[in-house]
mmCIF file of C-alpha atoms in Angstrom:
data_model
loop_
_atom_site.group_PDB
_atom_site.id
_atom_site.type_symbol
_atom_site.label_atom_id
_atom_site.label_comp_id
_atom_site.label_asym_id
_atom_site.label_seq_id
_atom_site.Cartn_x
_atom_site.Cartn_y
_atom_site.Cartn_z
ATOM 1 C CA UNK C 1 49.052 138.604 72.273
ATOM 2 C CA UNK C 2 51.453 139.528 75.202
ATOM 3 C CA UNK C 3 49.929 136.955 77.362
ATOM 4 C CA UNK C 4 49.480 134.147 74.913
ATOM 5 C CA UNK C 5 52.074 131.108 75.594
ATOM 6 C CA UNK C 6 55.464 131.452 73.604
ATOM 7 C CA UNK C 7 55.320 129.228 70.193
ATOM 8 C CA UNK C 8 57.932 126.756 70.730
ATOM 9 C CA UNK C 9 60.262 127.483 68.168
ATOM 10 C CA UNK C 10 63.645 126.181 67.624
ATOM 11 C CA UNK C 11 62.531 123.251 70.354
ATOM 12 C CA UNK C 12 63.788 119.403 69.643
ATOM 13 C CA UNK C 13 63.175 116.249 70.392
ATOM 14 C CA UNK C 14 66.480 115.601 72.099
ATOM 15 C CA UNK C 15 66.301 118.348 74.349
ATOM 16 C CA UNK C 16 64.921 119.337 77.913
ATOM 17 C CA UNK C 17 61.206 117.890 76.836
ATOM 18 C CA UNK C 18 61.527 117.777 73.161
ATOM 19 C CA UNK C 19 59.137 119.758 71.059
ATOM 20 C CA UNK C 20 56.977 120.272 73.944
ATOM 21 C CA UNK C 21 56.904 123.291 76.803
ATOM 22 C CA UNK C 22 58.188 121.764 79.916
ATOM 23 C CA UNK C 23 55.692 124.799 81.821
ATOM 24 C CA UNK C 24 52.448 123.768 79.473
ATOM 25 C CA UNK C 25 53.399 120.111 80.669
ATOM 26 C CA UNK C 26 53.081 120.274 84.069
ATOM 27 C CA UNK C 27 50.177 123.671 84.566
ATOM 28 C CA UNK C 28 52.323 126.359 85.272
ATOM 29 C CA UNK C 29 53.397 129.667 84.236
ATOM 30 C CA UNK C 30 57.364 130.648 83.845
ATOM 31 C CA UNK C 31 56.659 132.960 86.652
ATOM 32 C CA UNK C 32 56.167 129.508 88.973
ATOM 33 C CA UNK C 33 57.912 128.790 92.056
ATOM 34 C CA UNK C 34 59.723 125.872 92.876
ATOM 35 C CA UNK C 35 57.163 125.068 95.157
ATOM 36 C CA UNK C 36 54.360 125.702 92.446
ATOM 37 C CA UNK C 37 56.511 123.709 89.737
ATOM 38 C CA UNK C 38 56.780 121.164 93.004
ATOM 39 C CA UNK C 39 53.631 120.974 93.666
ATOM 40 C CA UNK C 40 52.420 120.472 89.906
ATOM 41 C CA UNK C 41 54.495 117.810 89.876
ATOM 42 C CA UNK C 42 53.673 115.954 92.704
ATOM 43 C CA UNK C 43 49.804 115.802 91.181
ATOM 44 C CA UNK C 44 50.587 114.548 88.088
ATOM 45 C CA UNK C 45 53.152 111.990 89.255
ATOM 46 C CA UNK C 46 50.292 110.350 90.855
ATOM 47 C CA UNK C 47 47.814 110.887 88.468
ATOM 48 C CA UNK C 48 50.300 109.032 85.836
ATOM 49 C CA UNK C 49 52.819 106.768 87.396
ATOM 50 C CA UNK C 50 51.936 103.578 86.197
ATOM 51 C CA UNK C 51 51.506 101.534 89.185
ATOM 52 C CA UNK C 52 48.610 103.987 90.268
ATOM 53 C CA UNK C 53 47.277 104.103 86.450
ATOM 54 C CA UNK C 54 43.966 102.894 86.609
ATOM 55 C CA UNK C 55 42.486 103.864 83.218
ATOM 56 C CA UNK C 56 42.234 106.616 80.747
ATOM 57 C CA UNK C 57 41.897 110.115 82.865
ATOM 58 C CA UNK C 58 39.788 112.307 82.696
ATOM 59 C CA UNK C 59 40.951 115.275 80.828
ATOM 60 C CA UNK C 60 44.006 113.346 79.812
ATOM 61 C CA UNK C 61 45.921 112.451 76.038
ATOM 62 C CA UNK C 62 46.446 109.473 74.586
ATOM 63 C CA UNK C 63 44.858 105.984 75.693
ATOM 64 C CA UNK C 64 45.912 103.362 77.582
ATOM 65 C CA UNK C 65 48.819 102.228 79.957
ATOM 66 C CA UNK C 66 51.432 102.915 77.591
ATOM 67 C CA UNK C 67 50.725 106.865 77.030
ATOM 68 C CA UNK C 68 50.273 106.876 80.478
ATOM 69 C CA UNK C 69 53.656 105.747 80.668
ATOM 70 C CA UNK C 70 55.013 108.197 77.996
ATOM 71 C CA UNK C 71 53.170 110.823 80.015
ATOM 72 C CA UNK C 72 54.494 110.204 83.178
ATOM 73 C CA UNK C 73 58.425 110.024 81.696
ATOM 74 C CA UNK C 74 57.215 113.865 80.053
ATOM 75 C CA UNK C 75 56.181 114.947 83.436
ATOM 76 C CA UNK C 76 59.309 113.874 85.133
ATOM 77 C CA UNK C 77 61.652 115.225 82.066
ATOM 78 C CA UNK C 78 59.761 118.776 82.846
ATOM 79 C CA UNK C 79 60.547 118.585 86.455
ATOM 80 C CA UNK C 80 64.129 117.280 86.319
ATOM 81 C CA UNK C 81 64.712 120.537 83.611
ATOM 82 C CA UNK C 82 62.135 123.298 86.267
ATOM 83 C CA UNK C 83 63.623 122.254 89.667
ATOM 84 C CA UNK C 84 67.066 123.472 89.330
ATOM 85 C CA UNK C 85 67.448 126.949 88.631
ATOM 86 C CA UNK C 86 70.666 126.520 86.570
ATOM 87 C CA UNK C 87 68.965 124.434 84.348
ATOM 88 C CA UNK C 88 66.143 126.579 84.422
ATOM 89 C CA UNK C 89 67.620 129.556 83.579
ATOM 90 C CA UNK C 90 69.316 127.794 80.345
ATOM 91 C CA UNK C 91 65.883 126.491 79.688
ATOM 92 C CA UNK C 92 64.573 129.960 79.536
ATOM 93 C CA UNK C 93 67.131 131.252 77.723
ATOM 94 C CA UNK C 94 66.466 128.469 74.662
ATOM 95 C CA UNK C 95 63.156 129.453 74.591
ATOM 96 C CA UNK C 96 64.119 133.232 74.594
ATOM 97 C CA UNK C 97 66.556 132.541 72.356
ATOM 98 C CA UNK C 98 65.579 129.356 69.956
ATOM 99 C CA UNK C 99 67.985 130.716 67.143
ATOM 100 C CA UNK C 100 70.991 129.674 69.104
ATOM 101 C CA UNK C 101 70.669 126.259 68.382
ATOM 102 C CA UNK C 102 74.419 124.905 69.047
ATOM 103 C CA UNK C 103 75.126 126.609 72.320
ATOM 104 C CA UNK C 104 71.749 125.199 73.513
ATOM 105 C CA UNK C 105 72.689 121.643 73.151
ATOM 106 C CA UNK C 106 76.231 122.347 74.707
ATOM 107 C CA UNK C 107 74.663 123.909 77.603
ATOM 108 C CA UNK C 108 72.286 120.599 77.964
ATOM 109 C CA UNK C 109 74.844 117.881 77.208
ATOM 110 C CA UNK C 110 77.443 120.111 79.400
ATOM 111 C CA UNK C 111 75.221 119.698 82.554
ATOM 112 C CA UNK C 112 73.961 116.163 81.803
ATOM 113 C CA UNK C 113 77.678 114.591 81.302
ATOM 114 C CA UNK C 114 79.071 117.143 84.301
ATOM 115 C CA UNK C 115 80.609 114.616 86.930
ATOM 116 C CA UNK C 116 78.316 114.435 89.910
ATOM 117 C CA UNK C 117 81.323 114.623 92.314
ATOM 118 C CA UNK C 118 83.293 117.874 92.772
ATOM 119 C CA UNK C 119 86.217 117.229 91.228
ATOM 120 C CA UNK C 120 88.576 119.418 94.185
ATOM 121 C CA UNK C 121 87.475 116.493 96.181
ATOM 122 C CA UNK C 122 88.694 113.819 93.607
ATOM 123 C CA UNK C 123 91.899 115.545 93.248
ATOM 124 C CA UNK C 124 92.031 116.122 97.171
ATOM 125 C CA UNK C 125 91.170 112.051 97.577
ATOM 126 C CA UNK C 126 93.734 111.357 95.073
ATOM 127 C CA UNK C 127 96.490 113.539 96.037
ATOM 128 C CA UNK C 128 95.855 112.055 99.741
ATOM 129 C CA UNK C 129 96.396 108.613 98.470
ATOM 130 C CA UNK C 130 99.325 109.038 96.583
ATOM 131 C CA UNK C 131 101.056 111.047 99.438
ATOM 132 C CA UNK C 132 100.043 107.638 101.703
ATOM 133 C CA UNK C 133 101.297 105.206 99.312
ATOM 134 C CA UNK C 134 104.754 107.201 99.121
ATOM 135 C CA UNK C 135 105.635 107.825 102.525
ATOM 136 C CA UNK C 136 104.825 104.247 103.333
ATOM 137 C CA UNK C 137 106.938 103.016 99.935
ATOM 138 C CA UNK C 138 109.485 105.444 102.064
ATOM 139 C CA UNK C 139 109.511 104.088 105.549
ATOM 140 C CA UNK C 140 110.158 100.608 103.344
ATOM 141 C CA UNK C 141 113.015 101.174 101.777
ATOM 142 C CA UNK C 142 114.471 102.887 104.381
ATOM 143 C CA UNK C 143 113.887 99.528 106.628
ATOM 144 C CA UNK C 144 115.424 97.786 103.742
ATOM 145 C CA UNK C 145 118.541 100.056 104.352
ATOM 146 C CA UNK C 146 118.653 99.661 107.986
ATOM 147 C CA UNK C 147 118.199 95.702 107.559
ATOM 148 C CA UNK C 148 121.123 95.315 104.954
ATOM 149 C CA UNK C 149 123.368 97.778 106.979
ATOM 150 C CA UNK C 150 122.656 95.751 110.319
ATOM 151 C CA UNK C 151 123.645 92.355 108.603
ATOM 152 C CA UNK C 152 126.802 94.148 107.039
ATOM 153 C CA UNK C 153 130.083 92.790 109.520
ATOM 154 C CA UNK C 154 131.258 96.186 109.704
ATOM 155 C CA UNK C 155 128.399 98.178 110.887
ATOM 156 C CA UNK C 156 127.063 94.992 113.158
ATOM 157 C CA UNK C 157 129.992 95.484 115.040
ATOM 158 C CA UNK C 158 130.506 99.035 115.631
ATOM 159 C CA UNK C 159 126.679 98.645 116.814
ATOM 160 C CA UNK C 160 127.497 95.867 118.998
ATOM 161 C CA UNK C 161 130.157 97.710 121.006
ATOM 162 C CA UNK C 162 128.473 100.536 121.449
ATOM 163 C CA UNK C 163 125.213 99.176 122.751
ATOM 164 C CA UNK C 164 128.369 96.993 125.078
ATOM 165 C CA UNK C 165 129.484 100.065 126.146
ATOM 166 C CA UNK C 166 126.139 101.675 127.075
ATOM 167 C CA UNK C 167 124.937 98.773 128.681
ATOM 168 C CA UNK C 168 121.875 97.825 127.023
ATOM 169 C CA UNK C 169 123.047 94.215 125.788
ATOM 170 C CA UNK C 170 123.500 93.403 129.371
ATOM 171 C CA UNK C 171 119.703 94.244 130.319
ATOM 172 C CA UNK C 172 118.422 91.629 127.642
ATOM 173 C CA UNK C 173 119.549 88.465 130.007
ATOM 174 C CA UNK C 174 118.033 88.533 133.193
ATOM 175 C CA UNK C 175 117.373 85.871 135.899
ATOM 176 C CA UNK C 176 114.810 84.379 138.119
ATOM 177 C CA UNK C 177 111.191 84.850 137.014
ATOM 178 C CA UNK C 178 111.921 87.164 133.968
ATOM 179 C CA UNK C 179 113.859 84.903 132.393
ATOM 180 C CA UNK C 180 113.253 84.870 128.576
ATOM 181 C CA UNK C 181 113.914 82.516 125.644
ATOM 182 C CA UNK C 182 117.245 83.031 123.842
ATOM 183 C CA UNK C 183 114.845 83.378 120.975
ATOM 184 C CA UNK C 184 113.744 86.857 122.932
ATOM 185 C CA UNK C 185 116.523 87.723 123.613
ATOM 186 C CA UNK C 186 118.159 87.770 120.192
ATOM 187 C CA UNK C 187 115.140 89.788 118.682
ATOM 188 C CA UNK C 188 115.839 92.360 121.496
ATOM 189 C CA UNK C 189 119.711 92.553 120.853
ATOM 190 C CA UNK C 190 119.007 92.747 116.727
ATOM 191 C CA UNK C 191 116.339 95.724 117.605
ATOM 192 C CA UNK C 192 118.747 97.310 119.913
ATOM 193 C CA UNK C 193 121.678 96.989 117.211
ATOM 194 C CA UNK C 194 119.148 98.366 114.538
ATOM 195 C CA UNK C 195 118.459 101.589 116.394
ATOM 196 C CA UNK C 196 122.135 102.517 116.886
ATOM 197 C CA UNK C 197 122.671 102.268 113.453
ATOM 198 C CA UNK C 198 119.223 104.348 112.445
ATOM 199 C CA UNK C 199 120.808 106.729 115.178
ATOM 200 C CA UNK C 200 124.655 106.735 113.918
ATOM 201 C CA UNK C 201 124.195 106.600 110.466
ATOM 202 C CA UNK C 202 123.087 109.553 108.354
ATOM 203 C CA UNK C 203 121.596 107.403 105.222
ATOM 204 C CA UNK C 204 120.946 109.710 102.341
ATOM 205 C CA UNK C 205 119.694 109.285 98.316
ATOM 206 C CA UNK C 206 116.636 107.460 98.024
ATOM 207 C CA UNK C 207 116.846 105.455 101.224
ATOM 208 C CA UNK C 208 117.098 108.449 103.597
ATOM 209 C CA UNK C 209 114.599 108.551 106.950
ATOM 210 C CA UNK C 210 110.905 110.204 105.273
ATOM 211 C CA UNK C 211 109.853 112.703 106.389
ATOM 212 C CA UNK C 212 106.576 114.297 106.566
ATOM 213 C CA UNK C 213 107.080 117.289 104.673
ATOM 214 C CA UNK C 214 108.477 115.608 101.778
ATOM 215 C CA UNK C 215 105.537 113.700 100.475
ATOM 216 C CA UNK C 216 102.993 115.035 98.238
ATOM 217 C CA UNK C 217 100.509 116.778 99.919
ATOM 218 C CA UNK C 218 102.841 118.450 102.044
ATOM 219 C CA UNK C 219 104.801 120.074 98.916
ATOM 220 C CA UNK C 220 101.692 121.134 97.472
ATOM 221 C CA UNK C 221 100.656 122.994 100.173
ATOM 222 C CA UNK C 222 103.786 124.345 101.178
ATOM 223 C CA UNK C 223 104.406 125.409 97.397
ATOM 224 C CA UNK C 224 103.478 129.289 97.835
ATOM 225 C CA UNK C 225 106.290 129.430 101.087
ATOM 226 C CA UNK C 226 108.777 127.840 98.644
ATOM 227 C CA UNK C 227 108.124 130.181 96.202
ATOM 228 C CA UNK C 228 108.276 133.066 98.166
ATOM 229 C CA UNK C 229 111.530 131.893 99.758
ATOM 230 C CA UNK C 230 112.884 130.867 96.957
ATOM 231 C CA UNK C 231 112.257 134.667 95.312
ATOM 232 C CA UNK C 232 113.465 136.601 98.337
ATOM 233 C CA UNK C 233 117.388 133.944 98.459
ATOM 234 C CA UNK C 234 117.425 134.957 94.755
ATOM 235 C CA UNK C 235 116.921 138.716 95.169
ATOM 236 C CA UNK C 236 119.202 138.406 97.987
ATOM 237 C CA UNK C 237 121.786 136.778 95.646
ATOM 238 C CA UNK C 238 121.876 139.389 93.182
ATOM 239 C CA UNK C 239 122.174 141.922 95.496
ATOM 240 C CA UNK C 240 125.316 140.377 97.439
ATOM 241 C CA UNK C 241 127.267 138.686 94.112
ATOM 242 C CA UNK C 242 125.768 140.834 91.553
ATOM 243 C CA UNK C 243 125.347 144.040 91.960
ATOM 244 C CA UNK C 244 127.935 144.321 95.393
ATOM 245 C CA UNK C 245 130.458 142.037 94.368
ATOM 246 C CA UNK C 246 130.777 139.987 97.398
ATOM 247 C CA UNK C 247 133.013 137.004 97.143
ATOM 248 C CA UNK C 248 131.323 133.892 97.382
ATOM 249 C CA UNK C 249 131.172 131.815 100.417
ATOM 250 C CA UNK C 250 131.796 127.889 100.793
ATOM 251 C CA UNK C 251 128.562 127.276 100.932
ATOM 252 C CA UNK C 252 127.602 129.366 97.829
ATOM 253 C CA UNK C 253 130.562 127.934 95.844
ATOM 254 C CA UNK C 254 128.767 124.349 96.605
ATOM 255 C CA UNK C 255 126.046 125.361 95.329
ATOM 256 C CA UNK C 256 127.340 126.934 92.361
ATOM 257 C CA UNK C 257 129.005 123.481 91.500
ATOM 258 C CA UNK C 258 126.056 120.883 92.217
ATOM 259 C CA UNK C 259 124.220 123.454 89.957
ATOM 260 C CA UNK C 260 127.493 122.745 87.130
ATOM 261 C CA UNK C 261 126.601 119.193 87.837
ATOM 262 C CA UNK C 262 123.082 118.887 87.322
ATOM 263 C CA UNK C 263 122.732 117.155 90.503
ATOM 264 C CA UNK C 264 119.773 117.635 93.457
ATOM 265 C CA UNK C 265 120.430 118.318 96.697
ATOM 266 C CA UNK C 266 120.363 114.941 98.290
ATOM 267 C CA UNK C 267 122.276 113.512 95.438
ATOM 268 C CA UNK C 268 125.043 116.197 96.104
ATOM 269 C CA UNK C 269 124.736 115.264 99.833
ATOM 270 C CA UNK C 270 125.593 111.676 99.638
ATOM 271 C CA UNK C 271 129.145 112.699 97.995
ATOM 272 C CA UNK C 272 131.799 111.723 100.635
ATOM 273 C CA UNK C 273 133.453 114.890 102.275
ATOM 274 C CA UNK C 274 136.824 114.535 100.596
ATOM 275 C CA UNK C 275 134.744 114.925 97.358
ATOM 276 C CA UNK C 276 133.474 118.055 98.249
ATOM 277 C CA UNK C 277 137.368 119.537 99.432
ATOM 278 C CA UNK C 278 138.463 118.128 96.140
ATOM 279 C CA UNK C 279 135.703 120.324 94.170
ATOM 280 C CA UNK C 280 136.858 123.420 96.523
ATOM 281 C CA UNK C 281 140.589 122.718 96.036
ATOM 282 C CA UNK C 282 140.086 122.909 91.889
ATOM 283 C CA UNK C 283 137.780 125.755 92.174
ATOM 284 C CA UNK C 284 135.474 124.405 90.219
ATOM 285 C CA UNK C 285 132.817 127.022 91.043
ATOM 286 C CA UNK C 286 134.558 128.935 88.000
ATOM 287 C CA UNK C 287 132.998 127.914 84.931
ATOM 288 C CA UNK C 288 136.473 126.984 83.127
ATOM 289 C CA UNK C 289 137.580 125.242 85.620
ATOM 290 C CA UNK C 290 134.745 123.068 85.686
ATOM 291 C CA UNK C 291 135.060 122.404 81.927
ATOM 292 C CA UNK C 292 138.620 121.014 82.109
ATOM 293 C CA UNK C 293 137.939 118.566 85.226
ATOM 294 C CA UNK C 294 134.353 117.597 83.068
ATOM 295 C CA UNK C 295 136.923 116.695 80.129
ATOM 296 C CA UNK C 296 139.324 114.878 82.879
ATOM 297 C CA UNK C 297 136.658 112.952 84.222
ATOM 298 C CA UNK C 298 135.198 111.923 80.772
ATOM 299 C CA UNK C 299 138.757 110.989 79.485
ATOM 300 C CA UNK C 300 139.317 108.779 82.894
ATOM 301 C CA UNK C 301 136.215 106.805 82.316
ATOM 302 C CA UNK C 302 137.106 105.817 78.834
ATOM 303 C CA UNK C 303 139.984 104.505 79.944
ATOM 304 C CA UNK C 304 138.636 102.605 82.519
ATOM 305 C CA UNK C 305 136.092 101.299 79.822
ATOM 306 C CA UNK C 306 138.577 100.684 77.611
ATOM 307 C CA UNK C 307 140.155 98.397 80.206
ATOM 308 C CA UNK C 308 137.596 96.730 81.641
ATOM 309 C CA UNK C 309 137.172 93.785 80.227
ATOM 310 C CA UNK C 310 133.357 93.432 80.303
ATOM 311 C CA UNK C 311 133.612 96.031 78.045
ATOM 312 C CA UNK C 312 135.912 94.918 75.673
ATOM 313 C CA UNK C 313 133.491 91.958 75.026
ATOM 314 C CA UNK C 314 130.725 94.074 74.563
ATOM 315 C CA UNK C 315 132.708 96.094 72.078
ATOM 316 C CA UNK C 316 133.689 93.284 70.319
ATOM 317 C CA UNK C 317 130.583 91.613 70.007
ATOM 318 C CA UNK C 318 129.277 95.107 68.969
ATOM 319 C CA UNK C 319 131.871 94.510 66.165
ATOM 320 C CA UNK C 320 131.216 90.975 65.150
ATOM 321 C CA UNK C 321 127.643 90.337 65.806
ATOM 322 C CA UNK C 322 125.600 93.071 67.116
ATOM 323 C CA UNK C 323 122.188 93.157 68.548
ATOM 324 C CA UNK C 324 120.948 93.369 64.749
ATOM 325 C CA UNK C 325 122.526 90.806 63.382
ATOM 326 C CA UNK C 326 121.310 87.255 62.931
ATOM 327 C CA UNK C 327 123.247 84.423 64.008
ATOM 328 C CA UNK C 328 122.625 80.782 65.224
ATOM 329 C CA UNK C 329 125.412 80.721 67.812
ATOM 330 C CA UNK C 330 124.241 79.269 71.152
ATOM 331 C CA UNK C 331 126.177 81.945 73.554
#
């Protein structure tokens, strides 16, 4: 009784190869090899496929093309479920196992609708494509910035004199047989203006020079140093303010007030440096202190709303009209 084939219980039409035994449809015992289950395969693939079908088989079930058809799309359901071992081995359990009747059709529909790719690559692939379109976006804006600031009177001219004063205007017009077109020469001078100002100027905020290490890709796989870092300057900062009592440095008191402010680092950075001594002079790194030049600051721009006269006629149409209000007046 040992030996007889397992009755196939709990089996569906929906699953692996419905209510039949996907070994008892192609020869083989559960014991097979891949090669055996391979093999088996291979045999009655050409036996059945129905360009080769010439007639009913001998041996065979059914009658006609069209079970030989059906037959054929059996055999192939059998060896799609026997070749892979995964699915094999969840095959085997079902029959095993034909009570569990639930996780046997996750297990199926979980490795049927499974995306073919890996998805680390699609992540990888997509990570790499938005660190691409960023830096690019990056080096745009920041020829934007170097464009405006070259066209700007004030910086134009600095540029000029300096590139006077180091002599490259004067290698732009030459003589004889290198003699180029004032056209030339004007995109030369405006290139040579350009990279004195990339070189003078220190642009910060969102049109700053990109770097490498700030797109994407490069923050995700840097994340672990940051982290570390970022552990070890905090450990270090309890251990110097907190528990020592150091006073803190200028540097520390900075950081203490772009914190107060809710401000990032390059947003703290583009403050002008007269800023910064004004935040030092007012000690703002104490929390009180901070509170009553918040309130100052808060105070100042209501009056300068208050004043302004844009605002006054937004107030008042606020009062009069409002953007709920219905009214046929053309303005």
């Amino acid at each position: 009784a040992a030996l007889l084939p397992r009755p196939a219980r709990g089996l569906t039409d929906r699953l692996y190869c419905g209510r039949r035994v996907c070994y008892e449809v192609l020869g083989v015992s559960r014991q097979a090899s891949k090669a055996e289950i391979a093999r088996a395969y291979r045999q009655l693939a050409r036996q059945y496929h129905p360009d080769r079908y010439r007639g009913e088989p001998a041996g065979g079930e059914g009658s006609g093309a069209q079970a030989a058809h059906e037959k054929f799309l059996l055999i192939a359901a059998a060896y799609e479920t026997l070749k892979d071992e995964e699915t094999r081995k969840d095959y085997d359990y079902m029959l095993d196992h034909p009570e569990e009747y639930y996780r046997h059709y996750y297990h199926y529909y979980s490795r049927r609708l499974a995306p073919k790719v890996d998805v680390t690559i699609v992540i990888l692939v997509t990570v790499c494509a938005i660190s691409v379109f960023q830096f690019f976006s990056w080096w745009s804006s920041y020829n934007e910035a170097i464009n405006y600031l070259a066209s700007v009177p004030k910086y134009r001219i600095q540029a000029t004199e300096i590139a006077r004063q180091q002599g490259l205007l004067n290698k732009t017009k030459e003589k004889g047989k290198n003699r180029r077109s004032k056209e030339e020469i004007r995109e030369e001078e405006e290139e040579i203006i350009k990279d004195i100002i990339k070189n003078k100027i220190d642009i910060k905020g969102g049109y700053q020079k990109p770097k490498i290490y700030d797109i994407l890709l490069f923050q995700i796989l840097l994340a672990p140093f940051y982290w570390c870092k970022y552990i070890v300057w905090y450990c270090w900062w309890i251990y110097c303010f907190t528990i020592k009592g150091q006073e803190y440095g200028v540097e520390e008191k900075l950081y203490i007030i772009r914190r107060y402010m809710k401000m990032s680092q390059s947003q703290f950075d583009s403050l002008e440096d007269h800023q910064k001594e004004t935040f030092l002079e007012r000690q703002l790194w104490i929390r009180e202190n901070y509170e009553v030049y918040k309130r100052e600051q808060e105070e100042e721009l209501k009056k300068k709303m208050a004043m302004d006269p844009r605002w006054k006629r937004y107030r008042r149409w606020m009062k009069n009209e409002g953007p709920g209000r219905l009214t046929f007046t053309d303005d």
